[in-house]
Amino acid sequence: MKLITIIFFATYLLILVFRRYQLLVAWAGVLLLILLKLTPPKVALFSINPNVLAIFIATSLITALLYEVGFIDYVATHTINLIAAKIRNPVKLRVYVMLALVALTGIISSFMENVATIMLLYPVGLEVSKKLKVNPSLLLVGMSVAANLQGSALLIGDSPSILTAVFAKMDFFDFFFLKAMRYKPSLFFAVQLGFVFGLLILYGIFVGSLKGGEYSEIKGFVRERELKSKTPIFIFAGYVLVLIISSFIENKPANYIVYICAFFIIISAVWTLAFFNRRVEEEVDLLKHIDFQTFFFLIAVFILVGSLSYSGFVQSLANWFVSVSKRLGSNPVLVGYILIVTVSMIVSAFVDNIPYTMAMLPVAKSMADSLGVNMYLFIFGMLMGTTIGGNITPIGSLSNVTILGVLKRNNFEHSFWTFAKIGLPFTLVSLAVSSGFIYLIYR
């Protein structure tokens, strides 16, 4: 147990230090565990969850289609122009347009991976910032924190939400109303409540940073993009609809999500070949939109965390959390809940949330079992702390790192404190509201 634990945390630390080479570091840790015969090949193999990988690939491909036909740009530019056309007050114009783009980023991020969302929308953010004559760091950082928060709203939003769904045997509908708990309001509503209060924080920050000005152009505020085809919208809607319908089918196969994803992957590939290569005479390579580094990193982390669970360390860590909770107050459930939410928030501000989520899911469940409460209380609290906590620092998530890279390339202010003065208050308020909602519902 000790050697497996040492290798795991050494690998974790090296991943933190050498983020650029995290894939190589993770697989080096896996090979070391296998070569030293600390982890049986069977344990390593069965630690890999095909459902998570299938959702990751399918969602990446389908959202890539939406990008290729211009759907994301179309929605963003038309929404912004619609708002700008109805507002004459210069300060309100700036604030409402910025908030609209932030909100739109959050909504889109609930359906697709955070970094992909940011990569698709940051050009619109730069264009809007130039038009509004504001420092784009305000808007782009606001977009990033919104994307991180909304990533946990739905099953297909981001890797931590996918990992949580598979671990807790949740389907798409369970993110709205949890069937296992008599249809109690679930993560979607907790996230939206936190998002509303987070937007209020951003509203205050935006208003405090802007000064009045006059604008002569209202119509055509930003250049509107056009759709090449509406078919990918129907493919995406079908994908989500099938996931929802399958939620109500009893006695489903263990890997039914793999079959659903495989079907829509084939549909996407066939349509791409038929539409782009024949009708538009434009070749499109969907594979370039898949983050294969994250895909293989997920596999390595599955094995690393599976080895840690196999060693018995996870249960020991859960027992320690429980003992601390009992010593710190007369209500160990509340103390334990606050402890796991707070620890998750702090850790996620500095480390990758994928390995942390995977390692802490069994810890959260063991804590709940030891304290005699349902596991969803601690699992959901941990997820909120992990996804929202990444907003505190610019290294807390890949979307934050991406935004700082964009600002740097365009010679705009991009310091640690530039990010923290927006991300920290947004995190504290949105996390307090969303985690508080979860505690009241699931305690």
CSV table of C-alpha atoms in Angstrom, one decimal:
chain,number,residue,atom,x,y,z
A,1,MET,CA,0.0,0.0,0.0
A,2,LYS,CA,2.8,2.5,0.9
A,3,LEU,CA,4.7,2.1,-2.3
A,4,ILE,CA,1.6,2.5,-4.5
A,5,THR,CA,0.6,5.6,-2.5
A,6,ILE,CA,4.1,7.0,-2.9
A,7,ILE,CA,4.1,6.4,-6.7
A,8,PHE,CA,0.6,7.9,-7.0
A,9,PHE,CA,1.4,11.1,-5.2
A,10,ALA,CA,4.8,11.4,-6.8
A,11,THR,CA,3.1,11.1,-10.2
A,12,TYR,CA,0.5,13.6,-9.1
A,13,LEU,CA,3.1,16.1,-8.0
A,14,LEU,CA,5.1,15.7,-11.2
A,15,ILE,CA,1.9,16.3,-13.2
A,16,LEU,CA,1.4,19.5,-11.3
A,17,VAL,CA,5.0,20.7,-11.9
A,18,PHE,CA,5.3,19.6,-15.5
A,19,ARG,CA,1.7,20.3,-16.8
A,20,ARG,CA,3.0,20.4,-20.3
A,21,TYR,CA,4.1,16.8,-20.1
A,22,GLN,CA,1.3,15.5,-17.9
A,23,LEU,CA,0.4,12.7,-20.4
A,24,LEU,CA,4.0,11.3,-20.3
A,25,VAL,CA,4.2,11.7,-16.6
A,26,ALA,CA,0.9,9.9,-16.0
A,27,TRP,CA,1.8,7.0,-18.2
A,28,ALA,CA,5.3,6.7,-16.6
A,29,GLY,CA,3.5,6.2,-13.3
A,30,VAL,CA,1.2,3.6,-14.8
A,31,LEU,CA,4.2,1.7,-16.3
A,32,LEU,CA,6.0,1.8,-13.0
A,33,LEU,CA,3.1,0.3,-11.1
A,34,ILE,CA,2.7,-2.5,-13.7
A,35,LEU,CA,6.5,-3.2,-14.0
A,36,LEU,CA,6.9,-3.4,-10.2
A,37,LYS,CA,3.8,-5.7,-10.2
A,38,LEU,CA,2.1,-3.5,-7.7
A,39,THR,CA,-1.1,-3.3,-9.8
A,40,PRO,CA,-2.3,-6.5,-11.5
A,41,PRO,CA,-3.0,-6.1,-15.2
A,42,LYS,CA,-6.6,-7.1,-14.6
A,43,VAL,CA,-7.1,-4.4,-12.0
A,44,ALA,CA,-5.6,-1.9,-14.4
A,45,LEU,CA,-7.8,-3.0,-17.3
A,46,PHE,CA,-11.0,-2.9,-15.3
A,47,SER,CA,-10.2,0.5,-13.9
A,48,ILE,CA,-10.8,2.0,-17.3
A,49,ASN,CA,-14.4,3.1,-17.8
A,50,PRO,CA,-15.5,3.0,-21.5
A,51,ASN,CA,-18.6,5.0,-20.9
A,52,VAL,CA,-16.5,8.1,-19.9
A,53,LEU,CA,-14.3,7.7,-22.9
A,54,ALA,CA,-17.2,7.2,-25.3
A,55,ILE,CA,-19.0,10.4,-24.1
A,56,PHE,CA,-15.8,12.3,-24.4
A,57,ILE,CA,-15.3,11.3,-28.0
A,58,ALA,CA,-18.9,11.6,-29.1
A,59,THR,CA,-19.4,15.0,-27.5
A,60,SER,CA,-16.2,16.3,-29.0
A,61,LEU,CA,-17.1,15.1,-32.5
A,62,ILE,CA,-20.7,16.4,-32.5
A,63,THR,CA,-19.7,19.8,-31.1
A,64,ALA,CA,-17.0,19.9,-33.7
A,65,LEU,CA,-19.7,19.7,-36.4
A,66,LEU,CA,-21.5,22.6,-34.7
A,67,TYR,CA,-18.3,24.6,-35.0
A,68,GLU,CA,-17.6,23.7,-38.6
A,69,VAL,CA,-21.0,24.9,-39.8
A,70,GLY,CA,-20.7,28.1,-37.7
A,71,PHE,CA,-23.4,27.4,-35.2
A,72,ILE,CA,-21.6,28.7,-32.1
A,73,ASP,CA,-20.5,32.0,-33.9
A,74,TYR,CA,-24.0,32.3,-35.3
A,75,VAL,CA,-25.7,32.2,-31.9
A,76,ALA,CA,-23.2,34.4,-30.2
A,77,THR,CA,-23.1,37.2,-32.8
A,78,HIS,CA,-26.9,37.3,-33.4
A,79,THR,CA,-27.6,37.4,-29.6
A,80,ILE,CA,-25.1,40.2,-29.1
A,81,ASN,CA,-26.5,42.3,-32.0
A,82,LEU,CA,-30.1,41.7,-30.7
A,83,ILE,CA,-29.2,43.1,-27.3
A,84,ALA,CA,-27.1,46.0,-28.6
A,85,ALA,CA,-29.9,47.1,-31.0
A,86,LYS,CA,-32.3,47.7,-28.0
A,87,ILE,CA,-30.0,49.6,-25.6
A,88,ARG,CA,-29.0,53.2,-25.9
A,89,ASN,CA,-27.4,53.9,-22.5
A,90,PRO,CA,-23.6,53.5,-23.1
A,91,VAL,CA,-22.9,52.0,-19.7
A,92,LYS,CA,-25.8,49.5,-19.8
A,93,LEU,CA,-24.8,48.7,-23.4
A,94,ARG,CA,-21.4,47.6,-22.3
A,95,VAL,CA,-22.5,45.7,-19.2
A,96,TYR,CA,-25.4,43.9,-20.8
A,97,VAL,CA,-23.5,42.9,-23.9
A,98,MET,CA,-20.6,41.6,-21.7
A,99,LEU,CA,-23.0,39.7,-19.4
A,100,ALA,CA,-24.8,38.2,-22.4
A,101,LEU,CA,-21.6,36.8,-23.8
A,102,VAL,CA,-20.6,35.5,-20.4
A,103,ALA,CA,-24.0,33.8,-20.0
A,104,LEU,CA,-23.9,32.4,-23.5
A,105,THR,CA,-20.5,30.9,-22.8
A,106,GLY,CA,-21.8,29.3,-19.7
A,107,ILE,CA,-24.8,27.8,-21.5
A,108,ILE,CA,-22.7,26.4,-24.3
A,109,SER,CA,-20.2,25.0,-21.9
A,110,SER,CA,-22.9,22.9,-20.2
A,111,PHE,CA,-23.1,21.0,-23.5
A,112,MET,CA,-19.4,20.9,-24.5
A,113,GLU,CA,-15.9,20.8,-23.1
A,114,ASN,CA,-14.8,24.0,-21.4
A,115,VAL,CA,-11.6,24.6,-23.4
A,116,ALA,CA,-13.4,24.0,-26.7
A,117,THR,CA,-16.1,26.5,-25.7
A,118,ILE,CA,-13.5,29.1,-24.9
A,119,MET,CA,-11.5,28.5,-28.1
A,120,LEU,CA,-14.7,28.9,-30.1
A,121,LEU,CA,-15.9,32.1,-28.4
A,122,TYR,CA,-12.8,34.1,-27.5
A,123,PRO,CA,-12.5,35.7,-31.0
A,124,VAL,CA,-16.0,37.1,-30.4
A,125,GLY,CA,-15.0,38.3,-27.0
A,126,LEU,CA,-12.0,40.1,-28.4
A,127,GLU,CA,-14.2,41.7,-31.1
A,128,VAL,CA,-16.8,42.8,-28.6
A,129,SER,CA,-14.1,44.2,-26.2
A,130,LYS,CA,-12.7,46.3,-29.0
A,131,LYS,CA,-16.1,47.6,-30.0
A,132,LEU,CA,-16.9,48.4,-26.4
A,133,LYS,CA,-13.5,50.0,-25.8
A,134,VAL,CA,-12.9,47.9,-22.7
A,135,ASN,CA,-9.9,45.8,-21.5
A,136,PRO,CA,-10.7,42.3,-22.8
A,137,SER,CA,-9.3,40.7,-19.6
A,138,LEU,CA,-12.6,41.6,-17.9
A,139,LEU,CA,-14.8,39.9,-20.4
A,140,LEU,CA,-12.5,36.9,-21.3
A,141,VAL,CA,-11.9,36.0,-17.6
A,142,GLY,CA,-15.6,36.3,-17.0
A,143,MET,CA,-16.3,33.9,-19.9
A,144,SER,CA,-13.8,31.4,-18.5
A,145,VAL,CA,-15.2,31.3,-15.0
A,146,ALA,CA,-18.7,30.9,-16.4
A,147,ALA,CA,-17.5,28.0,-18.5
A,148,ASN,CA,-15.9,26.2,-15.6
A,149,LEU,CA,-19.0,26.5,-13.4
A,150,GLN,CA,-21.5,25.4,-16.0
A,151,GLY,CA,-19.4,22.4,-17.0
A,152,SER,CA,-20.9,20.4,-14.2
A,153,ALA,CA,-24.5,21.2,-15.0
A,154,LEU,CA,-25.1,18.3,-17.4
A,155,LEU,CA,-23.7,14.9,-18.0
A,156,ILE,CA,-22.0,15.8,-21.2
A,157,GLY,CA,-20.5,19.2,-20.0
A,158,ASP,CA,-17.1,18.4,-18.8
A,159,SER,CA,-14.9,15.4,-17.6
A,160,PRO,CA,-15.6,15.8,-13.8
A,161,SER,CA,-19.4,15.7,-14.4
A,162,ILE,CA,-19.0,12.6,-16.7
A,163,LEU,CA,-16.8,10.9,-14.1
A,164,THR,CA,-19.3,11.7,-11.3
A,165,ALA,CA,-22.3,10.4,-13.4
A,166,VAL,CA,-20.6,7.1,-14.2
A,167,PHE,CA,-19.4,6.6,-10.6
A,168,ALA,CA,-22.8,7.3,-9.1
A,169,LYS,CA,-24.7,5.5,-11.9
A,170,MET,CA,-26.4,8.7,-13.0
A,171,ASP,CA,-28.0,9.2,-16.4
A,172,PHE,CA,-28.7,12.4,-18.3
A,173,PHE,CA,-32.1,13.0,-16.6
A,174,ASP,CA,-30.5,12.5,-13.1
A,175,PHE,CA,-28.7,15.8,-13.6
A,176,PHE,CA,-32.1,17.5,-13.5
A,177,PHE,CA,-34.1,15.3,-11.0
A,178,LEU,CA,-32.3,12.5,-9.2
A,179,LYS,CA,-34.5,9.4,-9.5
A,180,ALA,CA,-32.6,7.5,-6.8
A,181,MET,CA,-33.6,10.2,-4.3
A,182,ARG,CA,-37.3,10.4,-5.3
A,183,TYR,CA,-36.7,13.0,-8.0
A,184,LYS,CA,-35.1,15.7,-5.9
A,185,PRO,CA,-33.7,18.7,-7.8
A,186,SER,CA,-30.2,17.8,-8.9
A,187,LEU,CA,-26.9,19.3,-10.1
A,188,PHE,CA,-28.4,21.4,-12.9
A,189,PHE,CA,-30.4,23.5,-10.5
A,190,ALA,CA,-27.6,23.9,-8.0
A,191,VAL,CA,-25.3,25.1,-10.8
A,192,GLN,CA,-27.9,27.6,-12.2
A,193,LEU,CA,-28.5,29.0,-8.8
A,194,GLY,CA,-24.8,29.5,-8.3
A,195,PHE,CA,-24.5,30.9,-11.8
A,196,VAL,CA,-27.2,33.6,-11.2
A,197,PHE,CA,-25.4,34.9,-8.1
A,198,GLY,CA,-22.0,34.6,-9.9
A,199,LEU,CA,-23.4,36.8,-12.7
A,200,LEU,CA,-24.5,39.4,-10.1
A,201,ILE,CA,-20.9,39.5,-8.9
A,202,LEU,CA,-19.6,40.0,-12.5
A,203,TYR,CA,-22.3,42.7,-12.9
A,204,GLY,CA,-20.8,44.6,-10.0
A,205,ILE,CA,-17.2,44.1,-11.3
A,206,PHE,CA,-18.1,45.2,-14.8
A,207,VAL,CA,-20.1,48.3,-13.7
A,208,GLY,CA,-17.3,49.3,-11.3
A,209,SER,CA,-14.7,49.1,-14.1
A,210,LEU,CA,-16.6,50.9,-16.9
A,211,LYS,CA,-17.0,54.6,-17.6
A,212,GLY,CA,-19.6,56.3,-19.8
A,213,GLY,CA,-19.1,56.8,-23.5
A,214,GLU,CA,-21.1,57.4,-26.7
A,215,TYR,CA,-21.7,54.8,-29.4
A,216,SER,CA,-22.9,55.7,-32.9
A,217,GLU,CA,-23.2,52.2,-34.2
A,218,ILE,CA,-26.0,50.0,-32.8
A,219,LYS,CA,-27.1,47.9,-35.7
A,220,GLY,CA,-24.5,45.4,-36.8
A,221,PHE,CA,-22.7,45.7,-33.5
A,222,VAL,CA,-20.5,42.7,-34.4
A,223,ARG,CA,-20.2,40.9,-37.7
A,224,GLU,CA,-22.9,38.2,-37.9
A,225,ARG,CA,-21.9,34.7,-38.9
A,226,GLU,CA,-24.0,32.5,-41.1
A,227,LEU,CA,-24.9,28.9,-40.9
A,228,LYS,CA,-23.6,26.5,-43.5
A,229,SER,CA,-26.0,23.8,-42.5
A,230,LYS,CA,-28.6,23.0,-39.8
A,231,THR,CA,-28.1,19.3,-39.8
A,232,PRO,CA,-25.6,19.1,-37.0
A,233,ILE,CA,-28.1,20.9,-34.8
A,234,PHE,CA,-30.5,18.0,-35.3
A,235,ILE,CA,-27.7,15.5,-34.8
A,236,PHE,CA,-26.8,17.1,-31.5
A,237,ALA,CA,-30.5,17.4,-30.4
A,238,GLY,CA,-30.9,13.7,-31.3
A,239,TYR,CA,-27.9,12.8,-29.2
A,240,VAL,CA,-29.2,14.6,-26.2
A,241,LEU,CA,-32.8,13.3,-26.7
A,242,VAL,CA,-31.6,9.7,-26.9
A,243,LEU,CA,-29.6,10.1,-23.7
A,244,ILE,CA,-32.6,11.5,-22.0
A,245,ILE,CA,-35.0,8.7,-23.2
A,246,SER,CA,-32.5,6.0,-22.3
A,247,SER,CA,-32.6,7.4,-18.7
A,248,PHE,CA,-36.1,5.8,-18.3
A,249,ILE,CA,-35.3,2.4,-19.8
A,250,GLU,CA,-34.9,-0.3,-17.1
A,251,ASN,CA,-32.3,-3.1,-17.2
A,252,LYS,CA,-30.0,-1.3,-19.6
A,253,PRO,CA,-26.7,-3.0,-20.6
A,254,ALA,CA,-23.8,-1.9,-18.4
A,255,ASN,CA,-22.1,0.0,-21.3
A,256,TYR,CA,-25.3,1.2,-23.0
A,257,ILE,CA,-23.7,4.8,-23.3
A,258,VAL,CA,-21.0,3.3,-25.4
A,259,TYR,CA,-23.6,2.0,-28.0
A,260,ILE,CA,-25.4,5.4,-28.1
A,261,CYS,CA,-22.2,7.3,-28.5
A,262,ALA,CA,-20.9,4.9,-31.2
A,263,PHE,CA,-24.1,5.4,-33.2
A,264,PHE,CA,-23.9,9.2,-33.2
A,265,ILE,CA,-20.1,9.1,-33.9
A,266,ILE,CA,-20.9,7.1,-37.1
A,267,ILE,CA,-23.8,9.5,-38.0
A,268,SER,CA,-21.5,12.5,-37.6
A,269,ALA,CA,-18.7,10.9,-39.6
A,270,VAL,CA,-21.0,9.9,-42.5
A,271,TRP,CA,-22.7,13.3,-42.7
A,272,THR,CA,-19.3,15.1,-42.6
A,273,LEU,CA,-18.1,13.0,-45.6
A,274,ALA,CA,-21.3,13.6,-47.5
A,275,PHE,CA,-21.8,17.3,-46.8
A,276,PHE,CA,-18.3,18.9,-46.7
A,277,ASN,CA,-16.5,16.7,-49.2
A,278,ARG,CA,-19.2,16.6,-51.9
A,279,ARG,CA,-21.6,19.5,-51.5
A,280,VAL,CA,-19.3,22.3,-50.2
A,281,GLU,CA,-16.1,20.9,-51.7
A,282,GLU,CA,-14.4,21.5,-48.4
A,283,GLU,CA,-12.5,18.8,-46.6
A,284,VAL,CA,-13.1,18.7,-42.8
A,285,ASP,CA,-11.0,16.5,-40.4
A,286,LEU,CA,-13.1,15.9,-37.3
A,287,LEU,CA,-10.2,14.1,-35.6
A,288,LYS,CA,-8.4,17.5,-35.2
A,289,HIS,CA,-11.1,18.5,-32.8
A,290,ILE,CA,-10.6,15.6,-30.4
A,291,ASP,CA,-8.2,16.3,-27.6
A,292,PHE,CA,-6.4,13.0,-27.8
A,293,GLN,CA,-4.0,14.1,-25.0
A,294,THR,CA,-6.8,14.4,-22.6
A,295,PHE,CA,-8.3,11.1,-23.9
A,296,PHE,CA,-5.2,9.1,-23.1
A,297,PHE,CA,-4.6,11.1,-19.9
A,298,LEU,CA,-8.0,9.9,-18.7
A,299,ILE,CA,-7.0,6.3,-19.3
A,300,ALA,CA,-3.8,6.7,-17.4
A,301,VAL,CA,-5.6,8.4,-14.5
A,302,PHE,CA,-8.2,5.7,-14.4
A,303,ILE,CA,-5.4,3.1,-13.8
A,304,LEU,CA,-3.6,5.3,-11.3
A,305,VAL,CA,-6.7,5.9,-9.2
A,306,GLY,CA,-7.8,2.3,-9.6
A,307,SER,CA,-4.4,1.3,-8.2
A,308,LEU,CA,-4.8,3.7,-5.3
A,309,SER,CA,-8.2,2.2,-4.5
A,310,TYR,CA,-6.8,-1.3,-4.8
A,311,SER,CA,-4.1,-0.5,-2.2
A,312,GLY,CA,-6.7,0.5,0.4
A,313,PHE,CA,-5.5,4.1,0.7
A,314,VAL,CA,-8.9,5.6,-0.4
A,315,GLN,CA,-10.7,4.0,2.6
A,316,SER,CA,-8.0,5.2,5.0
A,317,LEU,CA,-8.3,8.8,3.7
A,318,ALA,CA,-12.1,8.6,4.0
A,319,ASN,CA,-11.8,7.4,7.6
A,320,TRP,CA,-9.4,10.3,8.4
A,321,PHE,CA,-11.9,12.8,7.0
A,322,VAL,CA,-14.7,11.3,9.1
A,323,SER,CA,-12.6,11.3,12.3
A,324,VAL,CA,-11.7,15.0,11.8
A,325,SER,CA,-15.4,15.8,11.1
A,326,LYS,CA,-16.5,14.1,14.4
A,327,ARG,CA,-13.8,15.9,16.4
A,328,LEU,CA,-14.6,19.4,15.0
A,329,GLY,CA,-18.2,19.7,15.9
A,330,SER,CA,-21.5,18.3,17.2
A,331,ASN,CA,-22.8,17.9,13.6
A,332,PRO,CA,-20.3,15.7,11.8
A,333,VAL,CA,-22.3,15.5,8.6
A,334,LEU,CA,-22.3,19.3,8.2
A,335,VAL,CA,-18.6,19.6,9.2
A,336,GLY,CA,-17.6,16.8,6.9
A,337,TYR,CA,-19.6,18.4,4.1
A,338,ILE,CA,-18.0,21.8,4.6
A,339,LEU,CA,-14.6,20.1,4.9
A,340,ILE,CA,-14.8,18.2,1.6
A,341,VAL,CA,-16.2,21.2,-0.3
A,342,THR,CA,-13.5,23.5,1.1
A,343,VAL,CA,-10.6,21.1,0.5
A,344,SER,CA,-11.9,20.4,-3.1
A,345,MET,CA,-12.1,24.1,-3.8
A,346,ILE,CA,-8.6,24.8,-2.5
A,347,VAL,CA,-6.9,21.8,-4.2
A,348,SER,CA,-8.7,22.5,-7.5
A,349,ALA,CA,-7.4,26.0,-7.6
A,350,PHE,CA,-3.9,24.6,-8.2
A,351,VAL,CA,-4.2,21.1,-9.7
A,352,ASP,CA,-5.9,19.4,-12.5
A,353,ASN,CA,-9.5,18.5,-11.6
A,354,ILE,CA,-9.7,15.2,-13.5
A,355,PRO,CA,-7.3,13.1,-11.3
A,356,TYR,CA,-8.6,14.9,-8.2
A,357,THR,CA,-12.2,14.1,-9.0
A,358,MET,CA,-11.5,10.5,-9.9
A,359,ALA,CA,-9.5,10.0,-6.6
A,360,MET,CA,-12.1,11.8,-4.4
A,361,LEU,CA,-15.3,10.2,-5.6
A,362,PRO,CA,-14.8,6.9,-3.7
A,363,VAL,CA,-13.5,9.0,-0.7
A,364,ALA,CA,-16.8,11.0,-0.7
A,365,LYS,CA,-18.9,7.9,-0.9
A,366,SER,CA,-17.0,6.2,2.0
A,367,MET,CA,-17.5,9.4,4.1
A,368,ALA,CA,-21.2,9.3,3.4
A,369,ASP,CA,-21.4,5.6,4.3
A,370,SER,CA,-19.5,6.2,7.5
A,371,LEU,CA,-21.7,9.1,8.6
A,372,GLY,CA,-24.9,7.4,7.6
A,373,VAL,CA,-26.1,9.8,4.9
A,374,ASN,CA,-26.8,9.3,1.2
A,375,MET,CA,-23.6,9.5,-1.0
A,376,TYR,CA,-25.0,12.2,-3.3
A,377,LEU,CA,-24.6,14.8,-0.6
A,378,PHE,CA,-20.8,14.4,-0.4
A,379,ILE,CA,-20.3,13.5,-4.1
A,380,PHE,CA,-22.2,16.6,-5.3
A,381,GLY,CA,-20.5,18.8,-2.8
A,382,MET,CA,-17.1,17.6,-3.8
A,383,LEU,CA,-18.0,18.1,-7.5
A,384,MET,CA,-19.1,21.7,-6.9
A,385,GLY,CA,-15.9,22.5,-4.9
A,386,THR,CA,-13.8,20.9,-7.7
A,387,THR,CA,-15.3,22.6,-10.7
A,388,ILE,CA,-15.9,26.0,-9.2
A,389,GLY,CA,-12.6,26.1,-7.2
A,390,GLY,CA,-10.7,26.1,-10.5
A,391,ASN,CA,-11.8,29.7,-11.0
A,392,ILE,CA,-9.7,31.1,-8.1
A,393,THR,CA,-6.4,31.0,-10.0
A,394,PRO,CA,-5.3,31.2,-13.6
A,395,ILE,CA,-3.8,27.7,-13.4
A,396,GLY,CA,-6.9,26.1,-11.8
A,397,SER,CA,-8.3,24.9,-15.2
A,398,LEU,CA,-7.2,24.6,-18.8
A,399,SER,CA,-9.7,27.1,-19.9
A,400,ASN,CA,-8.2,29.7,-17.6
A,401,VAL,CA,-4.7,28.9,-19.0
A,402,THR,CA,-6.1,29.3,-22.5
A,403,ILE,CA,-7.6,32.7,-21.7
A,404,LEU,CA,-4.3,34.0,-20.3
A,405,GLY,CA,-2.5,32.7,-23.4
A,406,VAL,CA,-5.0,34.7,-25.6
A,407,LEU,CA,-4.5,37.8,-23.5
A,408,LYS,CA,-0.7,37.5,-23.6
A,409,ARG,CA,-0.6,37.0,-27.4
A,410,ASN,CA,-2.7,40.1,-27.8
A,411,ASN,CA,-0.6,42.2,-25.4
A,412,PHE,CA,-3.2,42.7,-22.7
A,413,GLU,CA,-3.0,42.7,-18.9
A,414,HIS,CA,-2.9,39.1,-17.7
A,415,SER,CA,-1.3,38.9,-14.3
A,416,PHE,CA,-2.2,36.4,-11.5
A,417,TRP,CA,-4.1,39.1,-9.6
A,418,THR,CA,-6.0,40.3,-12.7
A,419,PHE,CA,-7.6,36.9,-12.8
A,420,ALA,CA,-8.0,36.4,-9.0
A,421,LYS,CA,-9.8,39.7,-8.4
A,422,ILE,CA,-12.6,38.3,-10.7
A,423,GLY,CA,-12.3,34.6,-10.1
A,424,LEU,CA,-12.1,34.7,-6.3
A,425,PRO,CA,-15.3,36.6,-5.5
A,426,PHE,CA,-17.1,34.7,-8.3
A,427,THR,CA,-16.0,31.4,-6.8
A,428,LEU,CA,-16.8,32.2,-3.1
A,429,VAL,CA,-20.3,33.4,-3.9
A,430,SER,CA,-21.3,30.8,-6.5
A,431,LEU,CA,-19.9,27.9,-4.5
A,432,ALA,CA,-21.5,29.1,-1.3
A,433,VAL,CA,-24.9,29.2,-3.0
A,434,SER,CA,-24.7,26.0,-5.1
A,435,SER,CA,-23.2,23.9,-2.3
A,436,GLY,CA,-25.6,25.4,0.2
A,437,PHE,CA,-28.5,24.4,-2.1
A,438,ILE,CA,-27.2,20.8,-2.3
A,439,TYR,CA,-26.8,20.5,1.5
A,440,LEU,CA,-30.4,21.7,2.1
A,441,ILE,CA,-31.8,19.3,-0.5
A,442,TYR,CA,-29.7,16.2,0.3
A,443,ARG,CA,-28.8,16.4,4.0
